[in-house]
Coordinates of C-alpha atoms in Angstrom, one line a residue:
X1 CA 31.7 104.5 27.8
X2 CA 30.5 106.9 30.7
X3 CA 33.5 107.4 32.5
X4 CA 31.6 109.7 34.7
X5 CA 30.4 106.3 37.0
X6 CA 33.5 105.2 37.1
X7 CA 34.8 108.3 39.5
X8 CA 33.7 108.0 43.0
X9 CA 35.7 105.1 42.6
X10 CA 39.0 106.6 42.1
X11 CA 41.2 107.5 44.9
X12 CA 41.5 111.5 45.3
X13 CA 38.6 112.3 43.2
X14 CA 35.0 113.5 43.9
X15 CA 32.4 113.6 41.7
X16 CA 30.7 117.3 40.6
X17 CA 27.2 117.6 40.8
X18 CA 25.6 119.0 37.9
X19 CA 24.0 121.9 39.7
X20 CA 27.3 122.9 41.1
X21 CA 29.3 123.1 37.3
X22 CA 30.5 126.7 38.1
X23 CA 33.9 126.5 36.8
X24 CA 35.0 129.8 39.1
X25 CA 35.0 127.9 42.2
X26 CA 37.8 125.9 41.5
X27 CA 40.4 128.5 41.6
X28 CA 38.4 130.1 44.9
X29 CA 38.8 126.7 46.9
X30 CA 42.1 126.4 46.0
X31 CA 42.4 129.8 47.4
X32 CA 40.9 128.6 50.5
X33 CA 43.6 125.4 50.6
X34 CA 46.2 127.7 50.4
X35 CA 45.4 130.8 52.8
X36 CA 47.7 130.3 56.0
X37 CA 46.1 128.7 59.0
X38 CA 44.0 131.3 61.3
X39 CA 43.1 133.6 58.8
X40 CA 39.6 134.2 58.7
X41 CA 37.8 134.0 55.6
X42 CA 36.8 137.1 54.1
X43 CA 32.9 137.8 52.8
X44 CA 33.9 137.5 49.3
X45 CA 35.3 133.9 49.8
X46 CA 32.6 132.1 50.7
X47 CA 32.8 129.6 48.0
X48 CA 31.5 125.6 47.4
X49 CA 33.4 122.7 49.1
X50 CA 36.8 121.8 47.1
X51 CA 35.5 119.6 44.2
X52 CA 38.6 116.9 45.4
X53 CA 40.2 116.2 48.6
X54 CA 42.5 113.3 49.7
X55 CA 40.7 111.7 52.3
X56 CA 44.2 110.2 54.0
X57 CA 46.8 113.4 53.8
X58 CA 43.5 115.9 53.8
X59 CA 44.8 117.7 50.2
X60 CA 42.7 118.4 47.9
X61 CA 43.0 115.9 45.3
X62 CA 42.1 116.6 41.2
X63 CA 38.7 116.9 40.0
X64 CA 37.0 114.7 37.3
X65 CA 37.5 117.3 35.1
X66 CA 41.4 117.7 35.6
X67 CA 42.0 114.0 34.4
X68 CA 42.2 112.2 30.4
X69 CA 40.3 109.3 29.3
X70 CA 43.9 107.7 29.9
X71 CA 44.3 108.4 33.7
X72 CA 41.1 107.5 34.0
X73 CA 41.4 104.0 32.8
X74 CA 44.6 103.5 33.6
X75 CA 43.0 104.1 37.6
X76 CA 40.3 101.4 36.8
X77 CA 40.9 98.1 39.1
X78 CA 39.5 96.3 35.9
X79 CA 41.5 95.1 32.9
X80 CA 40.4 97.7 29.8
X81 CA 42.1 97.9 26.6
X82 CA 41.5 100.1 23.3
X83 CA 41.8 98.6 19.6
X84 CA 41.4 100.8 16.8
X85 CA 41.2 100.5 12.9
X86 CA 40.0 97.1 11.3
X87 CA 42.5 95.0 11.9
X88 CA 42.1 95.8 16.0
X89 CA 45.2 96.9 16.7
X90 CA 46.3 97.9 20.1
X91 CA 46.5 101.0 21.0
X92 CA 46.2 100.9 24.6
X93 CA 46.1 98.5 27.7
X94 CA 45.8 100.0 31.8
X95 CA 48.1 98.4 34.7
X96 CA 45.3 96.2 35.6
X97 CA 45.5 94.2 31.8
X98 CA 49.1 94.2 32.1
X99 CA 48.5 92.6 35.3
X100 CA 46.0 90.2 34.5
X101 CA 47.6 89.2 30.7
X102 CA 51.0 90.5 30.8
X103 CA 52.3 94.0 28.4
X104 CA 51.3 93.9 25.0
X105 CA 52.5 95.8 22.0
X106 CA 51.1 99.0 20.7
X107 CA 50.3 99.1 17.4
X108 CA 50.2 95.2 16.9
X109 CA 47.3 93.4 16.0
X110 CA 44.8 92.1 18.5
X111 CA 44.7 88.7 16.7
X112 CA 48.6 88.4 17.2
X113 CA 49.4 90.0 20.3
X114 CA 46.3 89.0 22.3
X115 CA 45.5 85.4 22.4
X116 CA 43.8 85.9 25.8
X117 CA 40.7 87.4 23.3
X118 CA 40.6 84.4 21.4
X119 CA 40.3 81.9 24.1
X120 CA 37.6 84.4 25.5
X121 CA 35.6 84.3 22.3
X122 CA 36.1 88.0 22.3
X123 CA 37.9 88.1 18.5
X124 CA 35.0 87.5 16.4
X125 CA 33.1 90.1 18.2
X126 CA 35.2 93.0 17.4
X127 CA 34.1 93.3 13.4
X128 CA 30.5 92.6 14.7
X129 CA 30.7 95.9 17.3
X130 CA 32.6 98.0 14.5
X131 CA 30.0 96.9 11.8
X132 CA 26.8 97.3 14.4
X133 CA 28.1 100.2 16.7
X134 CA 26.2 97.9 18.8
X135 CA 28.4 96.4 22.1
X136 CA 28.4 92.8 22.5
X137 CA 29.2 90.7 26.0
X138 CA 30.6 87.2 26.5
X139 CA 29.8 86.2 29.7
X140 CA 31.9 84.1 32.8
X141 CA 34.3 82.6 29.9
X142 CA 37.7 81.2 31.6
X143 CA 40.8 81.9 30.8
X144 CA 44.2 79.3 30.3
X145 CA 45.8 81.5 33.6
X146 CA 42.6 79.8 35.9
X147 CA 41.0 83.4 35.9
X148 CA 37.4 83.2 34.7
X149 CA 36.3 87.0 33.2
X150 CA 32.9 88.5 31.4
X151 CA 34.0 90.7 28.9
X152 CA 31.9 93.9 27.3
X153 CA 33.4 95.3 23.4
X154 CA 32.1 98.6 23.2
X155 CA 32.6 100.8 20.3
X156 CA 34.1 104.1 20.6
X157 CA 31.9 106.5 17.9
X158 CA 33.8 108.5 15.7
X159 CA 37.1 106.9 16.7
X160 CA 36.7 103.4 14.6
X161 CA 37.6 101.9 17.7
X162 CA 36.3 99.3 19.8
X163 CA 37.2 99.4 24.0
X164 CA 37.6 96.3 25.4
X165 CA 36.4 95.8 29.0
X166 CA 36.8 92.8 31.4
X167 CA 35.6 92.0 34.8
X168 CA 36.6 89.4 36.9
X169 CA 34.1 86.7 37.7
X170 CA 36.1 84.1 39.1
X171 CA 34.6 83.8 42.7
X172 CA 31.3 84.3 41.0
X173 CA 32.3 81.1 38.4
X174 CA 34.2 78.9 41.3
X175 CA 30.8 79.5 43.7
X176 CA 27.9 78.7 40.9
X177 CA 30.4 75.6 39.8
X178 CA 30.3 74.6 43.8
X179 CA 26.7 75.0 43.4
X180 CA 26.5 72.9 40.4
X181 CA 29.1 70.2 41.7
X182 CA 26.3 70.0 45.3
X183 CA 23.6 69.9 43.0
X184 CA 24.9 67.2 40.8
X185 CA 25.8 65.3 44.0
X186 CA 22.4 65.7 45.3
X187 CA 21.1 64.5 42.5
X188 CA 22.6 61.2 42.0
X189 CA 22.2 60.6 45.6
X190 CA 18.1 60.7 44.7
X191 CA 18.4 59.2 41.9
X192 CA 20.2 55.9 43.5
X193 CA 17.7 56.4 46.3
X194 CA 15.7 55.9 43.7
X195 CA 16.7 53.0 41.8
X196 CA 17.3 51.5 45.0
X197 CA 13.8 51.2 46.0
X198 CA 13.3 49.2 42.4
X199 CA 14.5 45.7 41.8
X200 CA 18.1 45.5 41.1
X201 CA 17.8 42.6 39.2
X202 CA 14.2 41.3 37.5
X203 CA 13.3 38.1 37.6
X204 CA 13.0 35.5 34.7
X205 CA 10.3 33.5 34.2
X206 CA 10.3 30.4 31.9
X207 CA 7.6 30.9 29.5
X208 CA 8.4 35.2 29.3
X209 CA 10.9 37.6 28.3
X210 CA 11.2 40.2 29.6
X211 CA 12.7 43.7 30.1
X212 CA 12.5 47.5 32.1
X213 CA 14.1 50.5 32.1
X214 CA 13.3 53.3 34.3
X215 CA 14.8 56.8 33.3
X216 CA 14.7 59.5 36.3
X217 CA 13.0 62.8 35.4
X218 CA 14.1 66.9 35.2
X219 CA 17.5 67.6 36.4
X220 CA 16.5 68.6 39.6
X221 CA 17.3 66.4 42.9
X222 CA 13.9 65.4 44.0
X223 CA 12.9 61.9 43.5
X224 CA 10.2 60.4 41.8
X225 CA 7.4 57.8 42.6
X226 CA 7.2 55.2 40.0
X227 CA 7.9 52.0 39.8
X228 CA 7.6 48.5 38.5
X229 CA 8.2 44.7 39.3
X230 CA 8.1 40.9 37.8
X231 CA 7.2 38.2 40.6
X232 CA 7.3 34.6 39.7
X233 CA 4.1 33.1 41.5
X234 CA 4.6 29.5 40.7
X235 CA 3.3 27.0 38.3
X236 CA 4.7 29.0 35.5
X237 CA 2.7 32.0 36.4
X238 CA 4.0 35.4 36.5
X239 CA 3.0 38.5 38.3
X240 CA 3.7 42.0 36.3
X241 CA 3.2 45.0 38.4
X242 CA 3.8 48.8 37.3
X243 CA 2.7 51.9 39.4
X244 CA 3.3 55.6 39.8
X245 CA 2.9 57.7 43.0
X246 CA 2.2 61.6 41.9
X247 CA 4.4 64.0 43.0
X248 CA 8.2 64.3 43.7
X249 CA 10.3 63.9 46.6
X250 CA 11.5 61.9 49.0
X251 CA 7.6 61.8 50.4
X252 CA 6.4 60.3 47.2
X253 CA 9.4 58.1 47.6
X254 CA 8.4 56.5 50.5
X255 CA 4.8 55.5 49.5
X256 CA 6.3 54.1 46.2
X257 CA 8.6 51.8 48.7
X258 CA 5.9 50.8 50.9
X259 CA 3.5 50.1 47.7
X260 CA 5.9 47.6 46.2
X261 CA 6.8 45.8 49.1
X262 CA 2.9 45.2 49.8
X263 CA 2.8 44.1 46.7
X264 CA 5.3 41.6 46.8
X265 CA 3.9 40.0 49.6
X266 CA 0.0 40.7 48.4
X267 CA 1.2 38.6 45.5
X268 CA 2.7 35.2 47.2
X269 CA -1.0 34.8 48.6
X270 CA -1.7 34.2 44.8
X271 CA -5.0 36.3 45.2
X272 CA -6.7 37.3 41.6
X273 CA -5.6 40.8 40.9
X274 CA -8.5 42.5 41.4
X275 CA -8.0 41.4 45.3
X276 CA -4.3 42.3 45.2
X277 CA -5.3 45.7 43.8
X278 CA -8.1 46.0 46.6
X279 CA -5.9 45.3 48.9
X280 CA -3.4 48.6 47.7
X281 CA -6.5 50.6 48.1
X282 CA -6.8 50.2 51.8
X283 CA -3.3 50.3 52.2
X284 CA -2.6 53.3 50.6
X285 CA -5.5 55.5 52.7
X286 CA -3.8 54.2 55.5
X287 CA -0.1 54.9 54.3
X288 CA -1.0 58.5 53.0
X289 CA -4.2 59.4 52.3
X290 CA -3.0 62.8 50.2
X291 CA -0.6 60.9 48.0
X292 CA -2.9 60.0 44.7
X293 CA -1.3 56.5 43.0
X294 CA -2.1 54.5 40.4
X295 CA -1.2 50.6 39.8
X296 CA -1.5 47.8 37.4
X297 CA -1.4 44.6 38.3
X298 CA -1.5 41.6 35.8
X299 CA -1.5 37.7 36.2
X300 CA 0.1 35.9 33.2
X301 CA -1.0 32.0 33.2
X302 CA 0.8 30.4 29.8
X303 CA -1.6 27.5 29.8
X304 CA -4.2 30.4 29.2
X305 CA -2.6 32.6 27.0
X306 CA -3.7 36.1 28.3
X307 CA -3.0 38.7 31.2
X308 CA -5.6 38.5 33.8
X309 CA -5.2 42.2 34.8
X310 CA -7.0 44.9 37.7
X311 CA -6.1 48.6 37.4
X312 CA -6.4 51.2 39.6
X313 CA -6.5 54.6 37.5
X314 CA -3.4 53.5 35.5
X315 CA -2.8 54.0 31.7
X316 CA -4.2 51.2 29.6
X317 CA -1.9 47.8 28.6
X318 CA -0.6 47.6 25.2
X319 CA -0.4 44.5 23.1
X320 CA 0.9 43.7 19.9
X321 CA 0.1 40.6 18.0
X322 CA 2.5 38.7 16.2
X323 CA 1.2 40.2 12.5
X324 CA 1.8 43.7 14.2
X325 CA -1.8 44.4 15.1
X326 CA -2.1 46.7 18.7
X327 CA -4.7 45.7 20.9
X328 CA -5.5 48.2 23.5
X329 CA -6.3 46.9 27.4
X330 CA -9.7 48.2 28.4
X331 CA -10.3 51.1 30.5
X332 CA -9.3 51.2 34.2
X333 CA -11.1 48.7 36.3
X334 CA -11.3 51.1 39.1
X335 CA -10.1 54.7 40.4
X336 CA -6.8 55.1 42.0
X337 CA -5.0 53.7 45.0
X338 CA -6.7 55.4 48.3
X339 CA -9.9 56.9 47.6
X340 CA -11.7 53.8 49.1
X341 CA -15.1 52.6 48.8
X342 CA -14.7 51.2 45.6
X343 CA -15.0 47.5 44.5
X344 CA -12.7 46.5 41.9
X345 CA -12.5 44.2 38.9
X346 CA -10.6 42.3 37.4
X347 CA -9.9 42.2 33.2
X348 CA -8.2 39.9 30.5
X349 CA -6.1 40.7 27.6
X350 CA -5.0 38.1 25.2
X351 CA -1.0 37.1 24.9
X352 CA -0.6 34.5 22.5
X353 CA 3.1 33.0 21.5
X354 CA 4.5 35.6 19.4
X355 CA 3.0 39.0 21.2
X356 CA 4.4 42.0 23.0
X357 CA 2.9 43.4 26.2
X358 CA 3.8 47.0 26.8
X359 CA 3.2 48.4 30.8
X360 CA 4.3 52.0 31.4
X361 CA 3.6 55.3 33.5
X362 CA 2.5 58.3 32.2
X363 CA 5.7 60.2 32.2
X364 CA 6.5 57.9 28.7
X365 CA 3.3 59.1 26.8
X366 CA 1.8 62.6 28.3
X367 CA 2.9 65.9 27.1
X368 CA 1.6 69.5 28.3
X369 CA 1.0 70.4 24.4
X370 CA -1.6 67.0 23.7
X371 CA -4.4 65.3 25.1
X372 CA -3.0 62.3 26.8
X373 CA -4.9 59.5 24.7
X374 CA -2.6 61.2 21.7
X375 CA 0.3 60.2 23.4
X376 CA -0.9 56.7 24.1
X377 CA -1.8 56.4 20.1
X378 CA 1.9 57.7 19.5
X379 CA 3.1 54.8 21.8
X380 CA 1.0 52.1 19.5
X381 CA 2.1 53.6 16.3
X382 CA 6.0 53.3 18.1
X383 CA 5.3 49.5 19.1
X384 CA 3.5 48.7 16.1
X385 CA 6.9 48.8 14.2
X386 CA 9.0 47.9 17.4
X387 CA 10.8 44.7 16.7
X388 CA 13.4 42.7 18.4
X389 CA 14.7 42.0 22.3
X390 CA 12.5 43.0 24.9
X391 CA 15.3 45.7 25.6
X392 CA 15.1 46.8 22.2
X393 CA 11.6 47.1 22.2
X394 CA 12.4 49.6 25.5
X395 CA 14.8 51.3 23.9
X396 CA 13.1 52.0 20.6
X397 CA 9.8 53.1 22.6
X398 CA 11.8 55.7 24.3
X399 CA 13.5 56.6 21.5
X400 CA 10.3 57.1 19.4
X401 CA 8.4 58.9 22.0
X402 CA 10.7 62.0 22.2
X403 CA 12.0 61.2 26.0
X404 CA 15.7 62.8 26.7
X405 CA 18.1 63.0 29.7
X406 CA 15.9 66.5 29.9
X407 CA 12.6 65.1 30.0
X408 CA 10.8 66.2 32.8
X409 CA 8.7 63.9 34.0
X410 CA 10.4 59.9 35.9
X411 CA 9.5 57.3 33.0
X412 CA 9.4 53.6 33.7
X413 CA 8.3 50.7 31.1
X414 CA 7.9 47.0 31.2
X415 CA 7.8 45.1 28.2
X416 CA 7.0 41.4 28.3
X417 CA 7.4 39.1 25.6
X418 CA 5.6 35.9 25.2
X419 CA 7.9 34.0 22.4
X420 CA 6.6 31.5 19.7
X421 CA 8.8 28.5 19.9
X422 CA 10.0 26.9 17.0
X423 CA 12.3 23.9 16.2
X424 CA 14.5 22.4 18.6
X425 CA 13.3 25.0 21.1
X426 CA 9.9 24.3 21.1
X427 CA 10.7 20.4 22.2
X428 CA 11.7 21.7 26.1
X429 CA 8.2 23.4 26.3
X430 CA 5.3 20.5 26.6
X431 CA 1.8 20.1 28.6
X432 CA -0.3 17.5 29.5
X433 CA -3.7 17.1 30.6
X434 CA -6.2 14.0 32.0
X435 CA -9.5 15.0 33.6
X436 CA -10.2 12.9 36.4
X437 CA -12.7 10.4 37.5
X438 CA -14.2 10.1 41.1
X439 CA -13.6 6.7 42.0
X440 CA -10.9 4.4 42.8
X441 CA -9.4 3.9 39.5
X442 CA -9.0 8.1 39.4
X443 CA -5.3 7.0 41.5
X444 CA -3.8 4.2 39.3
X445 CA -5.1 6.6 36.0
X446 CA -3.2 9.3 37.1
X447 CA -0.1 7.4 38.2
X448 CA -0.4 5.8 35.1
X449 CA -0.8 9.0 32.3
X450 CA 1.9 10.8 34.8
X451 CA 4.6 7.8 34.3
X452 CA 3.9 7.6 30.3
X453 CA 4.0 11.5 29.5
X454 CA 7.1 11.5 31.5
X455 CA 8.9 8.9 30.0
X456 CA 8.1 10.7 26.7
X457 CA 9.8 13.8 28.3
X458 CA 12.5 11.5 28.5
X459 CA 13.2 12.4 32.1
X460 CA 15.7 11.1 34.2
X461 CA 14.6 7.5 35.9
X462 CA 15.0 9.8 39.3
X463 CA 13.4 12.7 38.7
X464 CA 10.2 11.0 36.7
X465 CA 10.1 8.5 40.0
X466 CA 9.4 11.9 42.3
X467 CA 7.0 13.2 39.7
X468 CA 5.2 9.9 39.5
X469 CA 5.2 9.9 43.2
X470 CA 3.8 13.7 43.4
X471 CA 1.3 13.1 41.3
X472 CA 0.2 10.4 43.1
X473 CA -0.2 12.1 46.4
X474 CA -1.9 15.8 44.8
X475 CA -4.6 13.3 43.0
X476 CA -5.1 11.1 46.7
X477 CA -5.7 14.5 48.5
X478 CA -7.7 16.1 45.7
X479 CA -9.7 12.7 45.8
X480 CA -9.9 12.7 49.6
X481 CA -10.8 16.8 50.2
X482 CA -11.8 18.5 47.0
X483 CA -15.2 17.7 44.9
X484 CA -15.6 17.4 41.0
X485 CA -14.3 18.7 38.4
X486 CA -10.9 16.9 38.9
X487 CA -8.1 17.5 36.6
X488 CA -4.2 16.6 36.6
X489 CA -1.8 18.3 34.6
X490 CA 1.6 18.5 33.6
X491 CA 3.9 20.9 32.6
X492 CA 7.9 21.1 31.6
X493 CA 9.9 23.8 30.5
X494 CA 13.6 24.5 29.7
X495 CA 14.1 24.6 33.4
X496 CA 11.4 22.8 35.6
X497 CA 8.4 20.5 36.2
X498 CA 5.2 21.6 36.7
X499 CA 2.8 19.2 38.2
X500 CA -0.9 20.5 39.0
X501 CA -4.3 19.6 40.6
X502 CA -7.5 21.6 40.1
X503 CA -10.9 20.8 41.5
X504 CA -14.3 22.5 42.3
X505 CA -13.5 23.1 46.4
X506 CA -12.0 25.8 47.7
X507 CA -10.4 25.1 50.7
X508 CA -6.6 25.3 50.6
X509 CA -4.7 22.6 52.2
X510 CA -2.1 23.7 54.7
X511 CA 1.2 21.5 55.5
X512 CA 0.7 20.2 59.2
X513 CA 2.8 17.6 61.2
X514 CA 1.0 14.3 61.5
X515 CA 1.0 12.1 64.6
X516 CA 2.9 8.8 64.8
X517 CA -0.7 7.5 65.3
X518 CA -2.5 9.3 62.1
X519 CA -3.6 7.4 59.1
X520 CA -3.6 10.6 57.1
X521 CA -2.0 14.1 56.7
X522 CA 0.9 13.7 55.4
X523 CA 0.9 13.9 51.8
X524 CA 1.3 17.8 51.7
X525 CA 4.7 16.7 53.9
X526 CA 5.7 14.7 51.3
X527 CA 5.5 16.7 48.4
X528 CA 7.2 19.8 50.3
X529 CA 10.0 17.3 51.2
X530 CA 10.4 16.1 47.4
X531 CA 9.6 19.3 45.3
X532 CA 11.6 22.4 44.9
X533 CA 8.5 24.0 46.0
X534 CA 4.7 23.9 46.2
X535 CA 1.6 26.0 46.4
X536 CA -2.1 26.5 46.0
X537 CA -4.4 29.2 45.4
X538 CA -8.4 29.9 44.6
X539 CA -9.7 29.5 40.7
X540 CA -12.2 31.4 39.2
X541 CA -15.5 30.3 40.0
X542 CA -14.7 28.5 43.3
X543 CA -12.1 26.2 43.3
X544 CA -8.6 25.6 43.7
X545 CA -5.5 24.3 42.5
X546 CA -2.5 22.6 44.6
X547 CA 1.2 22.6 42.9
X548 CA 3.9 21.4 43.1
X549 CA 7.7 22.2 41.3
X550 CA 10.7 20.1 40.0
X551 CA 13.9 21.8 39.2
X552 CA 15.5 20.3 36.4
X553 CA 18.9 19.0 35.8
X554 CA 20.6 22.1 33.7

């Protein structure tokens, strides 16, 4: 312990310098001290300053020199105590313990007659400084009084003796726990800024299962960019969207907002993704030209059985099989959001009854120590042998892929489930088909194959009158408008009727008000009158197909 620091801050002490350690000047400038006022000083005394003076009364004060080891610590503003032999026993605490812990017994055991050491972790310390001669510090501990305290065991050589040192940290430990308390505030604040700007509740289509999770990353209060969605397009069709702005912040933030709303509405103009996706790309140039983002955006019809997909520089789709085989989505169909001047495509993926579709951002599969294609085999391997709810499945990813409350990087994954139906279940899942004929017996066909696959439904009398009635005005405008290849079909689920018209022109009827006068326009009315709701939207290779939507008695 160098005691020598300690001394310019004692009151009515100064500390020697080592060039003036000439012992014989002491009793001089005490001499000077005490020689009556107006005597002059003779040649003989000139002599150094007085080693100690008392700043207030102007007296000299005593020297380092003139005080023990005990005044010394017993001066010290900071609790100190000494504990000798092996069992620690006390043999001295200052005025400032005393203070801070209350008196304590000398000659008793630390471990008895100092419980303040204990709940400072101190204890087991003092055999290791004894056996090491090597001082050991705990650091900002608190204490049952509300004081918090760091404390240093130092041993004292040749003395078998250990000194015990504290310093009080508790406006040091109050203002970093302020610091922490702000920061944790902070960051919940970003974080439900954050989750906020995602969907509070997904929706459910008919024909999918599905389930996200989104996991903020770091523990810092800067918000992330990623996101995901599931929009219901109609006719059974479902819209699966994931995407992830780079950076952090409440910049990246505000792109990630914009993106998904566009998206949203991109998607009710049931455009083939590729479109929707070309669409982001200008948007995002004109949003932020310096924020780089990536998107996928997938189509799933369940009269096709696959994911119609476009992606814009995001990580591949994963699929597993029903036997447990992992099918890997192609490579990006195009760079990502913003750079502009690129003409994207669109991809397909199969998802038969029975399969798994896994959509995630790269925060679930890249690490600084791998190439990034490892982590996207890791996430196979994981869904390979990922079984259950499409929560579950979430989960268990997760899980598998190493990602904690610490992991740095925002993590969001959608997995989609398209079931195989068995047994009773299967019987409130049906479809129904009929090509149809130019001519006038396409009508009376139609309103005939629509009435009998209905009844078989064993519909309501009510409900299979309005689809009978649909059907008959889609077919009359197909007739009237579109051009060959015709085709009617039908659709139920657990939870609505699905009646649809496809043909080879691809002009999309729009719902008008007819005059009292007109013969014709008002079969779009109709339906929009009848139906829950309706649509239309381009095929592939130039056509189009009208809708229309029952709700079903639940």
């Amino acid at each position: 312990m160098n005691f020598t620091r300690w001394s310019a801050r004692l009151p009515g002490t100064q500390r020697r310098a080592a060039a003036r350690d000439d012992r014989s000047s002491v009793p001089a400038a005490r001499a000077e001290y005490a020689r009556p006022e107006g005597t002059p000083a003779q040649p003989d005394d000139a002599a150094p300053e007085p080693s100690g003076t008392d700043a207030a009364e102007g007296l000299p004060g005593p020297a380092l020199d003139d005080l023990s080891a005990r005044d010394i610590l017993g001066r010290l503003p900071a609790p100190v105590a000494l504990l000798h032999g092996p069992d620690h026993r006390v043999a001295y605490v200052n005025d400032a313990y005393e203070a801070a812990f209350g008196p304590r017994p000398t000659g008793a055991p630390a471990a008895e007659a100092m419980p303040e050491l204990d709940r400072l972790s101190v204890l087991p310390l003092l055999d290791q400084v004894l056996r090491s001669g090597t001082p050991r510090t705990v650091k900002s501990r608190r204490t049952t009084e509300g004081g918090s305290y760091t404390v240093t065991c130092t041993p004292i050589a040749g003395e078998d003796g250990v000194l015990v040192y504290a310093a009080d940290v508790t406006d040091h430990a109050e203002a970093a726990e302020r610091l922490r308390t702000s920061e944790r505030r902070h960051r919940e604040t970003a974080v439900t800024l954050q989750r906020s700007l995602l969907p509070q509740e997904l929706e459910h289509p008919d024909d999918l299962r599905i389930a996200a999770t989104y996991q903020p990353g770091g523990t810092d209060a800067a918000v992330g960019g990623d996101w995901y969605d599931v929009i219901t397009l109609g006719a059974g069709r479902t819209a699966l969207v994931i995407g992830d702005v780079m950076g952090r912040g409440v910049r990246a933030a505000a792109v990630m907002g914009q993106l998904r709303t566009a998206v949203r509405a991109y998607a009710r103009l049931d455009l083939p993704p590729h479109e929707v996706i070309q669409l982001l790309d200008v948007l995002a140039a004109e949003i932020d030209a310096s924020q780089i983002a990536t998107c996928v955006y997938a189509v799933h019809d369940p009269n096709e059985g696959q994911l119609v997909y476009a992606s814009a520089g995001h990580l591949p789709i994963l699929v597993r099989d029903e036997d447990g085989t992992v099918q890997r989505a192609a490579d990006p169909t195009g760079p990502p959001l913003g750079t502009g001047g690129w003409v994207h495509t669109s991809g397909t993926i199969a998802l038969p009854p029975g399969s798994t579709a896994v959509l995630y951002t790269d925060g679930l599969v890249e690490r600084r120590s791998e190439d990034i294609d490892e982590g996207v085999a890791s996430l196979a391997r994981a869904l390979k042998g990922a079984k259950g709810s499409p929560q579950v499945v979430c989960d268990r990813l997760i899980r598998s892929l190493g990602v904690t409350a610490e992991h740095d990087d925002d993590v969001a994954v959608l997995v989609v489930q398209h079931p195989a139906r068995t047994g009773a279940n299967a019987e409130l899942f049906h479809n129904a088909a009929l090509d149809l004929l130019g001519g006038i017996e396409a009508a009376p066909r139609a309103r005939a194959f629509a009435t009998g696959v209905l009844t078989s439904w064993r519909f309501p009398v009510e409900l299979r009158d309005l689809g009978v009635l649909a059907t008959s005005e889609l077919v009359a405008n197909s007739l009237q408008h579109g051009t060959p290849p015709m085709r009617l079909g039908l659709r139920r689920t657990d939870r609505r009727l699905i009646i649809e018209v496809t043909d080879g022109d691809d002009h999309l009827p729009r719902r008008r008000q007819a005059e009292p006068a007109d013969e014709a326009g008002r079969g779009i009315s109709i339906i929009a009158s009848i139906a829950t709701s309706w649509g239309s939207r381009r095929t592939p290779g130039g056509g189009k197909a009208v809708w229309c939507e029952f709700a079903l008695p639940q």
